Coordinates of C-alpha atoms and ligand atoms in Angstrom, one line a residue:
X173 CA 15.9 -13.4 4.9
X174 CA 14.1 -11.1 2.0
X175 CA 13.0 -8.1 3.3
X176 CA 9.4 -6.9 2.3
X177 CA 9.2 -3.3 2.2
X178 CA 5.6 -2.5 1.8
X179 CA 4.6 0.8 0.3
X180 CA 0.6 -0.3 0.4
X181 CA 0.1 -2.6 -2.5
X182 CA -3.2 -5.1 -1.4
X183 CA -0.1 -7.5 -3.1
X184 CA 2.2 -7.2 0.0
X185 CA 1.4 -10.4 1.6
X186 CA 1.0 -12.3 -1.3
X187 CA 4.9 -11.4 -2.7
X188 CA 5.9 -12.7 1.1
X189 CA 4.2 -16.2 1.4
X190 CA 5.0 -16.2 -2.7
X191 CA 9.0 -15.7 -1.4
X192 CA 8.2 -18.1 1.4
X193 CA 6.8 -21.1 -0.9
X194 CA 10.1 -20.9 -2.7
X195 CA 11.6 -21.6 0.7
X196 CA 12.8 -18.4 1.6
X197 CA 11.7 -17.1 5.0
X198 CA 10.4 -13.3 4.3
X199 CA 9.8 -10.2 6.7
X200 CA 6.6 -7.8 5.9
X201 CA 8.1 -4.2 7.3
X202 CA 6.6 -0.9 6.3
X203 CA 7.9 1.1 3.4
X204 CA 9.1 4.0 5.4
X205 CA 11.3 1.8 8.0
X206 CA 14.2 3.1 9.5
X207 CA 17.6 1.4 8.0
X208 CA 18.5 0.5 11.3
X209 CA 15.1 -1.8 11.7
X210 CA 15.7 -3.1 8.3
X211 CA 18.7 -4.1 8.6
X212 CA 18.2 -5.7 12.3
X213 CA 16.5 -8.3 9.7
X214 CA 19.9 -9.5 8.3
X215 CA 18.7 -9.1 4.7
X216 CA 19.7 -11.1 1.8
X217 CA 17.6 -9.3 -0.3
X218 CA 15.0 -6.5 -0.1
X219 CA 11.7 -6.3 -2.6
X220 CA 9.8 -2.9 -2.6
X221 CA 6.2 -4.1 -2.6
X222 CA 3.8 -1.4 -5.7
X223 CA 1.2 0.7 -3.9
X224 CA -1.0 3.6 -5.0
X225 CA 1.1 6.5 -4.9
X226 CA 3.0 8.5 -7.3
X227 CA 6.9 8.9 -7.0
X228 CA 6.4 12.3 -8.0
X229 CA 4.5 13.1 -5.3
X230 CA 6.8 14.5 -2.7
X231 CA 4.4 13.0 0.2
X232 CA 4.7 9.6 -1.3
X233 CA 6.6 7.1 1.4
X234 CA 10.1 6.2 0.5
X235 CA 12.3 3.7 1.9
X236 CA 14.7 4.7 4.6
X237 CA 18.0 7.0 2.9
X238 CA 21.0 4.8 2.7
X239 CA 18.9 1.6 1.5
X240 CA 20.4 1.4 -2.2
X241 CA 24.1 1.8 -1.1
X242 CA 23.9 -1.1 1.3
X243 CA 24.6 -3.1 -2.0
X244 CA 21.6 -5.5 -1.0
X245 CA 20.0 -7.0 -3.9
X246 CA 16.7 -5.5 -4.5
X247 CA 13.5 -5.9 -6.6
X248 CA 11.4 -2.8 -7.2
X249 CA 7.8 -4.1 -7.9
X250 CA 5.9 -2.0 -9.8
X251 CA 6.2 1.5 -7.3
X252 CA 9.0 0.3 -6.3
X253 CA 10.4 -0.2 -9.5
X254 CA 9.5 3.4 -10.0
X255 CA 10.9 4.4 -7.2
X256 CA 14.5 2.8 -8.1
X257 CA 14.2 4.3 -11.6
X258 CA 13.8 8.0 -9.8
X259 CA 15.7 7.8 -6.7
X260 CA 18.9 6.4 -9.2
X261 CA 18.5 9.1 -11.7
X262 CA 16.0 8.5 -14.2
X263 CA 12.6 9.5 -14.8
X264 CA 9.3 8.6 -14.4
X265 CA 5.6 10.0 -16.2
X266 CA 2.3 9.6 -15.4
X267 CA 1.9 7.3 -18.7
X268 CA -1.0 8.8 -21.3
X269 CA -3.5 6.0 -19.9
X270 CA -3.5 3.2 -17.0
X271 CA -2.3 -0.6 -18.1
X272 CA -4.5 -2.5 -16.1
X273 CA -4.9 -6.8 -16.5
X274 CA -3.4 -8.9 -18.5
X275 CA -0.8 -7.8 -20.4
X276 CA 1.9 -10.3 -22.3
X277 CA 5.6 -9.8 -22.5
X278 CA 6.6 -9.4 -26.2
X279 CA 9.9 -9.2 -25.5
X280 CA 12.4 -10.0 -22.7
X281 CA 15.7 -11.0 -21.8
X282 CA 18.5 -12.0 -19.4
X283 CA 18.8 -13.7 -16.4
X284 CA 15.9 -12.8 -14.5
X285 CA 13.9 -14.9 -16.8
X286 CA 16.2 -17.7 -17.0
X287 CA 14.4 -20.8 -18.5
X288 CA 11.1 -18.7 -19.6
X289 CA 10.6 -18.4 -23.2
X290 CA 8.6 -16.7 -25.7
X291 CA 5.8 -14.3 -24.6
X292 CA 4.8 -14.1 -20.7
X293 CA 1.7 -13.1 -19.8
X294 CA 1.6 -10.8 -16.3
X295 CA -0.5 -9.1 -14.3
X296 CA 0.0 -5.1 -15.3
X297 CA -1.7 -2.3 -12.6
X298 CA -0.2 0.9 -13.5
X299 CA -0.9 4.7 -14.7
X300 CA 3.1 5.8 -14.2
X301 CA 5.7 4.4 -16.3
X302 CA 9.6 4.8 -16.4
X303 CA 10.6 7.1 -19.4
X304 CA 14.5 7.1 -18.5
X305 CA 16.6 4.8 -17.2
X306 CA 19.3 5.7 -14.4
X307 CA 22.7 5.1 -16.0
X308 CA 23.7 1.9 -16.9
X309 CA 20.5 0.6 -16.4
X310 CA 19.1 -1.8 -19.3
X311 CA 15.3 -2.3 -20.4
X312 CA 14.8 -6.3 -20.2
X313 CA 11.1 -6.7 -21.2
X314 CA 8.2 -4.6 -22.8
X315 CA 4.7 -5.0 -23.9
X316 CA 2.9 -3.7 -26.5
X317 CA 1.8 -0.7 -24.2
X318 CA 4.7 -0.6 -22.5
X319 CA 8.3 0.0 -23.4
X320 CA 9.8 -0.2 -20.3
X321 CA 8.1 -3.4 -18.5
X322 CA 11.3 -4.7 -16.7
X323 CA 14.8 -3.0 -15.9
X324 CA 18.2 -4.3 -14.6
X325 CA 21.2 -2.4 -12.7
X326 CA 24.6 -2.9 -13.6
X327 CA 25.5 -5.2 -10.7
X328 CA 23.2 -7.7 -11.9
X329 CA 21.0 -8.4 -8.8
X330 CA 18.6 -5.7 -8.9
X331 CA 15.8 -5.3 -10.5
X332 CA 12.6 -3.4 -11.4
X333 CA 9.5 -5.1 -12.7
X334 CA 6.4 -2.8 -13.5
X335 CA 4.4 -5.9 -13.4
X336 CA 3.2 -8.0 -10.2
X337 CA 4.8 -11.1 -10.7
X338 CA 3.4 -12.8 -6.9
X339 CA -0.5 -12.5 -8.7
X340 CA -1.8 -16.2 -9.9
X341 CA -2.9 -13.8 -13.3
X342 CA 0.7 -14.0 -13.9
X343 CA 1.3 -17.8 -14.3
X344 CA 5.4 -17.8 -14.7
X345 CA 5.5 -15.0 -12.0
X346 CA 6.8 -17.2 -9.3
X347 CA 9.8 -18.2 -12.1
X348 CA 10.6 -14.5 -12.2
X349 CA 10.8 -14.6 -8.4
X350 CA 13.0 -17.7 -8.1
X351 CA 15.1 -16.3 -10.5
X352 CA 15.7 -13.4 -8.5
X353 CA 16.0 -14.7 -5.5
X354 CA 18.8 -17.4 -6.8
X355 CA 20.4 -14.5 -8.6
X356 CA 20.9 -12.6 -5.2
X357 CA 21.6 -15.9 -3.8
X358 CA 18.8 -16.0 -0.6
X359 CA 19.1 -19.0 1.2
X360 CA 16.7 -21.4 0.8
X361 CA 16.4 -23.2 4.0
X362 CA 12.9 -22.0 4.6
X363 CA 11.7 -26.1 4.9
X364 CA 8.7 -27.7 7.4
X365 CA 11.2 -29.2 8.8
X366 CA 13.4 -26.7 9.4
X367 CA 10.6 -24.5 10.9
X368 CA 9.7 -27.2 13.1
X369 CA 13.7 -27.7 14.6
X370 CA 13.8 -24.1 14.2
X371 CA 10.1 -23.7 16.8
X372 CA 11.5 -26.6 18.8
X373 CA 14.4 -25.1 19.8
X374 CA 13.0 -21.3 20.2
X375 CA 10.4 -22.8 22.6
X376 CA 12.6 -24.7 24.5
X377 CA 15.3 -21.9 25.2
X378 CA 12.6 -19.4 26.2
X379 CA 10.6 -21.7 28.5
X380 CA 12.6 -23.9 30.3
X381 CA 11.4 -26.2 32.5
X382 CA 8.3 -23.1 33.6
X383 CA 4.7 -24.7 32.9
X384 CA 2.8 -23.5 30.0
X385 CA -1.2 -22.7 29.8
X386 CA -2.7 -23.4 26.6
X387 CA -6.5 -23.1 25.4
X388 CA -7.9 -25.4 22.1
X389 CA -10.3 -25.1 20.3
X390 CA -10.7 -27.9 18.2
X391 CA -9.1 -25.3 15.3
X392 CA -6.2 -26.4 13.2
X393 CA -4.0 -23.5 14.9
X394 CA -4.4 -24.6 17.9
X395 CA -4.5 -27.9 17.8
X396 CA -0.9 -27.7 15.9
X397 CA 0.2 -25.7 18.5
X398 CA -0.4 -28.2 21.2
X399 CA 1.1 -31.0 19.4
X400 CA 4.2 -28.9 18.8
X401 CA 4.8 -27.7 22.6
X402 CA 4.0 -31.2 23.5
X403 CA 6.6 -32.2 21.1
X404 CA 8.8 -29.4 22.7
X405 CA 7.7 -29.8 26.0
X406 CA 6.1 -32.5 27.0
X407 CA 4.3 -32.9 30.0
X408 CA 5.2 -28.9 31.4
X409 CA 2.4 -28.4 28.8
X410 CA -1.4 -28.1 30.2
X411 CA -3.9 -27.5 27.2
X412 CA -7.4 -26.3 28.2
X413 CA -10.5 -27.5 25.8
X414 CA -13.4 -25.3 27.0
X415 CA -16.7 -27.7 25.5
X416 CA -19.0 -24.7 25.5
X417 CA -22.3 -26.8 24.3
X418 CA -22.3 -25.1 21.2
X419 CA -19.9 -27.4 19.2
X420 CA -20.5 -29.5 15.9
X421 CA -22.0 -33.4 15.7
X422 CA -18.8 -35.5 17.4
X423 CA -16.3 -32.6 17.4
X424 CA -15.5 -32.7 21.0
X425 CA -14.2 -36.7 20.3
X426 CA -12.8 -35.9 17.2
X427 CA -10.2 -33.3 19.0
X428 CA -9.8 -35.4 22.0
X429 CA -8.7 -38.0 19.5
X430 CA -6.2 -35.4 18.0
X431 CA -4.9 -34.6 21.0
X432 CA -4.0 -38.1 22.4
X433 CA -0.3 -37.8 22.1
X434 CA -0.7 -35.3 24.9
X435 CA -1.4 -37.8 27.2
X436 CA -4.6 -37.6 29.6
X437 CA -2.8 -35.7 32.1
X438 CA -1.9 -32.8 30.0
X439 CA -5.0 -32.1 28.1
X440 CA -8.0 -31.0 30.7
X441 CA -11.5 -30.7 28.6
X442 CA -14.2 -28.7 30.8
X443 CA -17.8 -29.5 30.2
X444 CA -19.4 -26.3 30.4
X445 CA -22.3 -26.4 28.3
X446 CA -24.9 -26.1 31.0
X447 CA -23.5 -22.9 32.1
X448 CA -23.3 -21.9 28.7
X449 CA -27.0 -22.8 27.9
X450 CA -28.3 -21.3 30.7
X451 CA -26.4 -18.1 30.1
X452 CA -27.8 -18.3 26.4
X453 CA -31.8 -18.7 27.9
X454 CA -34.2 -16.0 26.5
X455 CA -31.5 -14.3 24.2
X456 CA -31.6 -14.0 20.6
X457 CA -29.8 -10.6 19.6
X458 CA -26.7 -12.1 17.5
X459 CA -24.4 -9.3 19.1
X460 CA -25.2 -10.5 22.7
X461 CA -25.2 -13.8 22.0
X462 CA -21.4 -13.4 20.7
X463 CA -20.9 -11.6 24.2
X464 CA -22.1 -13.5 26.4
X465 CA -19.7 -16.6 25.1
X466 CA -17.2 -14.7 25.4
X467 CA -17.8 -13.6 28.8
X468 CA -18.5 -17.7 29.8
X469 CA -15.6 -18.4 28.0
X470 CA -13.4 -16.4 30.0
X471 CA -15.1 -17.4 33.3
X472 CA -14.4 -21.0 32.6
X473 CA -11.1 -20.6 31.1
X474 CA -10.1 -18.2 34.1
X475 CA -10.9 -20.5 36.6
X476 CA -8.8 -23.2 34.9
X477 CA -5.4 -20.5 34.3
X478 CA -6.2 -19.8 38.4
X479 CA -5.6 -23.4 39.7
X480 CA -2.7 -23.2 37.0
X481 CA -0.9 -20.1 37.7
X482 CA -1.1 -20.8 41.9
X483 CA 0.7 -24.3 40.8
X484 CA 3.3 -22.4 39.4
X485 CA 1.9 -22.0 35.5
X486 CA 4.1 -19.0 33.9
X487 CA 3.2 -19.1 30.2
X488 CA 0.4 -18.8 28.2
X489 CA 0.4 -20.1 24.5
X490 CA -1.4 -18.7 21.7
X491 CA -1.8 -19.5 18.1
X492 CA -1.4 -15.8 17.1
X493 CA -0.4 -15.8 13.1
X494 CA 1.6 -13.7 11.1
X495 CA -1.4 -12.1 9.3
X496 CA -2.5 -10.5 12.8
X497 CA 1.3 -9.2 13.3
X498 CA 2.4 -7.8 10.4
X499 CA 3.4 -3.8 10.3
X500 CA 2.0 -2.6 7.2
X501 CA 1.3 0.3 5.4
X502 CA -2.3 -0.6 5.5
X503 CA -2.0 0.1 9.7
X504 CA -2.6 -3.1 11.0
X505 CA -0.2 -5.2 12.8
X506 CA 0.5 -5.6 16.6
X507 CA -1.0 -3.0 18.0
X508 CA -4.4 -4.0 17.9
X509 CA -3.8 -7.6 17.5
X510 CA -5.3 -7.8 21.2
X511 CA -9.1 -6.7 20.0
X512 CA -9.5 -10.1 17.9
X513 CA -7.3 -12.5 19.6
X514 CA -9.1 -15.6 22.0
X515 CA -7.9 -15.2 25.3
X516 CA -7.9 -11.4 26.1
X517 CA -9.9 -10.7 28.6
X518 CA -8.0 -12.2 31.5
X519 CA -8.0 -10.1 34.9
X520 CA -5.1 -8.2 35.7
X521 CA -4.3 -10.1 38.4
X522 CA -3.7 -12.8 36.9
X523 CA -0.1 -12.3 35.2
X524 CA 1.4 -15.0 32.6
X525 CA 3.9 -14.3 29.8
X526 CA 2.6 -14.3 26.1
X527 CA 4.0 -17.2 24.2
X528 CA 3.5 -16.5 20.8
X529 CA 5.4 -19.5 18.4
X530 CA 3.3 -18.7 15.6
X531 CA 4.1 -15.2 15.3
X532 CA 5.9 -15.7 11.5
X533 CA 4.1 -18.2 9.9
X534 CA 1.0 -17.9 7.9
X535 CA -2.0 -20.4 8.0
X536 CA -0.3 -22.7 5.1
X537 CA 2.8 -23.2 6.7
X538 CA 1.0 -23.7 10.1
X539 CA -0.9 -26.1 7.8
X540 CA 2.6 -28.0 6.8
X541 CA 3.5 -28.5 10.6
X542 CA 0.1 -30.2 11.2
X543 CA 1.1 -32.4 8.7
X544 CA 4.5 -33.0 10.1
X545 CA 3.1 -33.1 13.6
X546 CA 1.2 -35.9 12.7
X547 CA -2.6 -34.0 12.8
X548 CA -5.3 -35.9 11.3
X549 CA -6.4 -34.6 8.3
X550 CA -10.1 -34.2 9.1
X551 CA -9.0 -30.8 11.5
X552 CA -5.8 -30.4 9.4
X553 CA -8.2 -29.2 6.6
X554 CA -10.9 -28.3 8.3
X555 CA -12.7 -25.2 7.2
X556 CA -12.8 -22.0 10.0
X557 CA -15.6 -22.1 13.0
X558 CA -16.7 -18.9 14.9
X559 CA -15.6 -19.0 18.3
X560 CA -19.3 -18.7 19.7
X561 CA -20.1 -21.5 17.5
X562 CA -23.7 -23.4 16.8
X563 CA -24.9 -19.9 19.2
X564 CA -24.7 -18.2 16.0
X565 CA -25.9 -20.4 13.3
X566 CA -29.6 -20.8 15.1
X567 CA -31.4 -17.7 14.7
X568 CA -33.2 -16.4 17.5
X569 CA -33.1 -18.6 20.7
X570 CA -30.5 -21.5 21.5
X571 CA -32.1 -24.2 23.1
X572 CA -31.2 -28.1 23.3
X573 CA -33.5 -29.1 21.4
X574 CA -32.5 -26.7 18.3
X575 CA -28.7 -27.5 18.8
X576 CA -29.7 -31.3 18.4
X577 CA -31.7 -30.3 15.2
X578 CA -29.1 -28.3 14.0
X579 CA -26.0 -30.8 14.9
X580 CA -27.9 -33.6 12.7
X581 CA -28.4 -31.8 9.8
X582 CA -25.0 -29.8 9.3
X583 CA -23.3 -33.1 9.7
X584 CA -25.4 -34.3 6.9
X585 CA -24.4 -31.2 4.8
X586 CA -20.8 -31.3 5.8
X587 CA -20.3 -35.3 5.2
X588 CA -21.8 -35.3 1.7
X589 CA -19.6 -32.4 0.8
X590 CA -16.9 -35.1 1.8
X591 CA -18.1 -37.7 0.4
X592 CA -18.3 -35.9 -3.2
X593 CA -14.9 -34.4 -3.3
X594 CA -16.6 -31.4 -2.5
X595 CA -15.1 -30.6 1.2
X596 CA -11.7 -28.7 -0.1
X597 CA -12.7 -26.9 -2.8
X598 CA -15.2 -24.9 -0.6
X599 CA -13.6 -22.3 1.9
X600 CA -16.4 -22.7 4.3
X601 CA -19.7 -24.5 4.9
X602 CA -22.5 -24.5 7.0
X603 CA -25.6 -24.9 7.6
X604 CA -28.3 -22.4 9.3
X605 CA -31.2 -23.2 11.6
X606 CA -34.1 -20.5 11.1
X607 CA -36.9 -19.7 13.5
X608 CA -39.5 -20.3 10.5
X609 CA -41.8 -22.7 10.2
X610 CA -42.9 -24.1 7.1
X611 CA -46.3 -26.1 5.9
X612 CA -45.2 -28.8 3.8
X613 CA -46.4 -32.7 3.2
X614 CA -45.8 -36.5 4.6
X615 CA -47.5 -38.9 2.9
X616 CA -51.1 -37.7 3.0
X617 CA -50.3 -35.7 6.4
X618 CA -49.5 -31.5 6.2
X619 CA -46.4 -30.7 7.8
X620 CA -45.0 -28.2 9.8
X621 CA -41.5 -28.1 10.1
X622 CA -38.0 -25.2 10.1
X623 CA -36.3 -23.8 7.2
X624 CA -32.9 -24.9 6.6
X625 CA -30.3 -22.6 5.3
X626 CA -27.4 -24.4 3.3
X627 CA -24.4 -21.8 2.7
X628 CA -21.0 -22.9 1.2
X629 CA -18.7 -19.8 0.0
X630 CA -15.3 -19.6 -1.9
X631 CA -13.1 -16.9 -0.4
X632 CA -9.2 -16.0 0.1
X633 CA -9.5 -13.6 3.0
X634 CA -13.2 -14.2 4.2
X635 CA -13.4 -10.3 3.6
X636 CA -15.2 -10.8 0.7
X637 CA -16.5 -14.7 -0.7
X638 CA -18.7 -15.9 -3.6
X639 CA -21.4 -18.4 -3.4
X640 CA -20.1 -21.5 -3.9
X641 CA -21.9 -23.3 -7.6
X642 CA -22.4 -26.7 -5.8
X643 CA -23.9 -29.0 -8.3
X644 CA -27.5 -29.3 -8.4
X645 CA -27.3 -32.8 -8.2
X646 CA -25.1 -32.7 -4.6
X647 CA -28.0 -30.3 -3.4
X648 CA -30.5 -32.4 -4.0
X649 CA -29.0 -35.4 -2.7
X650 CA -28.2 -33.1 0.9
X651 CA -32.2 -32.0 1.0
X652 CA -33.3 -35.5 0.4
X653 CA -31.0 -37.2 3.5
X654 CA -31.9 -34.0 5.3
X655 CA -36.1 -34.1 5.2
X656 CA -36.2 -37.7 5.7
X657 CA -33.6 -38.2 8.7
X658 CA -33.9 -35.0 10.3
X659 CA -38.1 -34.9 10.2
X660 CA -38.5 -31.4 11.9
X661 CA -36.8 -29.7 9.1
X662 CA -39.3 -29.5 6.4
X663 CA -37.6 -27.5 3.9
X664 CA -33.7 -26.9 2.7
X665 CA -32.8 -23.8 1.0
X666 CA -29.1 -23.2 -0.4
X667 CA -28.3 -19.5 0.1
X668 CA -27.1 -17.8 -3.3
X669 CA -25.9 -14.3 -1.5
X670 CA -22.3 -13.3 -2.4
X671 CA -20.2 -11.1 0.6
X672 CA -20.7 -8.2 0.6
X673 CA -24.3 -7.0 0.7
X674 CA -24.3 -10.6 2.8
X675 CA -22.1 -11.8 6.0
X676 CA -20.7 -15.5 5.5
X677 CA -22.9 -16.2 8.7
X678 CA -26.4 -15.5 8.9
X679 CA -25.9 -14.0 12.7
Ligands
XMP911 P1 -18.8 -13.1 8.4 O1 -20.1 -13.8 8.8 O2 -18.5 -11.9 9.1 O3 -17.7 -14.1 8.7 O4 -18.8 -12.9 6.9 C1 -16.3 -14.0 8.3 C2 -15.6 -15.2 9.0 O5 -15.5 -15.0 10.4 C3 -16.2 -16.0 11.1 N1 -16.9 -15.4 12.2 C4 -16.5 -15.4 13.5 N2 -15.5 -16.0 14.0 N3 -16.2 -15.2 16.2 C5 -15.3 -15.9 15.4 O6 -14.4 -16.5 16.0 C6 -17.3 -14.6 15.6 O7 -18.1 -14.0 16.4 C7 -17.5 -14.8 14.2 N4 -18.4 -14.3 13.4 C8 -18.0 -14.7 12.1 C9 -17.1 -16.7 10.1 O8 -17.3 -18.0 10.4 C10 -16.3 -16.5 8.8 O9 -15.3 -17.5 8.7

């Protein structure tokens, strides 16, 4: 594996899904780890992630003592190339001013960047520079600013780059990181299939022949999950789908239909949505709308893991991810994973072991293993859906009717973006039923009909998304079909609100 030491770049998890596309599998740990836990990873290699502190700042985190005469292959990424330059001898300076964007490789050399000629653009962040190099050590690249843009030890497997080579605004980064992981000769077995053998086999030496309890939700990491333990499993496996009356147009079906190789007998769906609708009645603060789901949810699901765990049930699956587990600088990590995670909320009483076979992966390689698993594309793809689904996406009271308003025109929406190509290259669509009413006109008739909101958004991290530039010509196609088959909408509006000041959701 390549250990990821992370000193607090907002980079960290890019450099390990960057190491992992390249097939090698790769550990997030934080900077100041003790040796001990480091090397517990069996390292092949170790890569000291940048971050926003100074070397020269005696406060500033440094990896455990004793890393560097491990003889591990390492790559010092910006910070951490600093951090090699000082710890082995040489010096660094806060530079006169900061390098920050673009910045091209005039020069470089050797075997780091094997099979890259002429000049390189990358991705420079950086007010300290290396002035001196610890002995032996050999300047391999430079930019105009910057004399000292790459550096190589002696032993010829570790290295320090001052610019961020796992950013897409350096187009031959990945190159630079292939390179380096060939030259300290990682393995490279980090395959879908070999993740899948790999899950197989960890699932079936921990579980046995014990039952385990898993809920779906119609979501592409859990609906991989139950193809995989039913491919590990088979029929010890009980999946749970909890229809709470607040799904999409024909979702229910569609993951029923996903689910088939499970076999009738090991996939119970629950038709709650009359207890969900009547727990919903009178309510329209967005906050206690989200509660109260929550609160049905685990009333239903409970009463399903009861009859389960008196039938002997031990374990109970989740489709936690790697993002939600990781250690980092920045704080997160496993410690609060519980706050944001489905199926807290279980009594005490009610005891199952956590399995957790997603633990190391990220979305995209969970995304590979639907594919392997055989998951139909449609939910392999599918863009994310808040747990307390439609609930959130009428404003003001749910009630049958709305939901029905609603389901007929988002399907509209989310068809046509289909249709046109459009589906994938949006991170997330929807489409918002408002309390307002409108006057507008039928024929020679006035109107009086809701207010549509139309929201698509492109985002990485859902932290922070951009208003999606869907042609004008796809909008007005979606408000036509809308108006005329869904008559009690009587006007469409596409919402042009970036994130922040706006949420993605309107509740
Ligand atoms: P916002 O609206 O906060 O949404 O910008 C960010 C992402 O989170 C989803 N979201 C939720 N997911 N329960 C969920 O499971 C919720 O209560 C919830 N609220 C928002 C939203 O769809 C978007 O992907």
């Amino acid at each position: 594996s390549v250990v990821i030491l992370d000193f607090g770049s907002q980079y960290t998890r890019l450099i390990a899904r960057r190491v992992r596309e390249l097939r090698a599998y790769s550990v997030i740990l934080p900077g100041t780890a003790s040796l001990e836990r480091i090397l517990a990873e069996q390292p092949q290699a170790i890569i000291l992630s940048g971050g926003p502190n100074s070397v020269f700042d005696p406060s500033s985190p440094k990896p455990a003592e004793g890393l560097l005469e491990q003889g591990l292959p390492v790559l010092g990424i910006c910070y951490g190339m600093q951090y090699l330059a000082q710890a082995l001898g040489g010096r660094v300076e806060r530079a006169g001013r900061r390098e920050y964007g673009k910045a091209v490789l005039t020069r470089h050399e050797g075997p780091l960047f094997a099979g890259l000629e002429g000049e390189l653009q990358m991705w420079m962040s950086h007010s300290d520079a290396v002035t001196a190099l610890p002995e032996g050590w050999k300047v391999i690249a430079e930019t105009e600013e910057n004399p000292v843009a790459a550096i190589a030890a002696p032993d010829g497997r570790t290295f320090g780059v001052q610019f961020h080579p796992e950013v897409v605004h350096s187009p031959k980064g990945m190159a630079v990181l292939e390179n380096f992981l060939e030259l300290a000769g990682v393995r490279r077995d980090w395959t879908p299939e070999h993740t899948l053998e790999t899950l197989i086999a960890d699932i079936r030496a921990k579980v046995g022949s014990d039952r385990v309890l898993l809920a779906v939700s119609g979501g592409v990491d859990s609906s991989t999950l139950a193809l995989l333990l039913s491919r590990a499993i088979g029929s010890q496996l009980t999946a749970v789908f909890v229809d709470h009356g607040l799904l999409r147009l024909g979702e229910r079906h569609e993951v029923e239909q996903a689910l088939r190789p499970l076999g009738d007998e090991n996939l119970r769906v629950v038709d709650a949505s009359e207890q969900f609708l009547q727990a919903l009645k009178g309510v329209s603060d967005p906050e206690e709308k989200r509660k109260i789901v929550g609160r049905e949810f685990i009333r239903v699901f409970e009463a399903e893991a009861r009859k389960l765990s008196q039938e002997g049930c031990r374990w109970l699956a989740q489709g936690t991810l790697y993002p939600d587990v990781i250690e980092s600088a920045g704080g997160e990590g496993a410690a609060n994973i519980k706050s944001h995670h489905n199926v807290g909320g279980l009594p005490p009483d009610l005891k199952f072991e956590l399995l957790e076979p997603f633990r190391y992966l990220f979305k995209d390689e969970v995304r590979e293993l639907a594919l392997l698993l055989g998951l139909p594309e449609p939910i392999r793809m599918r863009h994310p859906f808040p747990g307390p689904g439609l609930a959130i996406r009428i404003l003001g009271e749910v009630t049958p009717h709305k939901l029905d308003i609603l389901r007929r025109a988002d399907d509209i929406f989310i068809s046509a973006l289909r249709e046109w190509n459009l589906y994938d290259s949006v991170s997330q669509a929807l489409a918002v039923l408002t309390p307002m009413q409108s006057v507008g006109v039928i024929g020679d008739e006035r109107s009086y009909g809701y207010v549509l909101g139309l929201r698509a958004v492109s985002t990485v991290d859902f932290m922070t998304a951009d208003w999606a530039r869907l042609p004008l010509d796809f909008l007005d196609e979606v408000a036509r079909k809308i108006t005329r088959q869904v008559p009690e909408i009587g006007r469409v509006v596409y919402d042009i609100t970036s994130k922040p000041p706006a949420t993605i959701e309107w509740e």
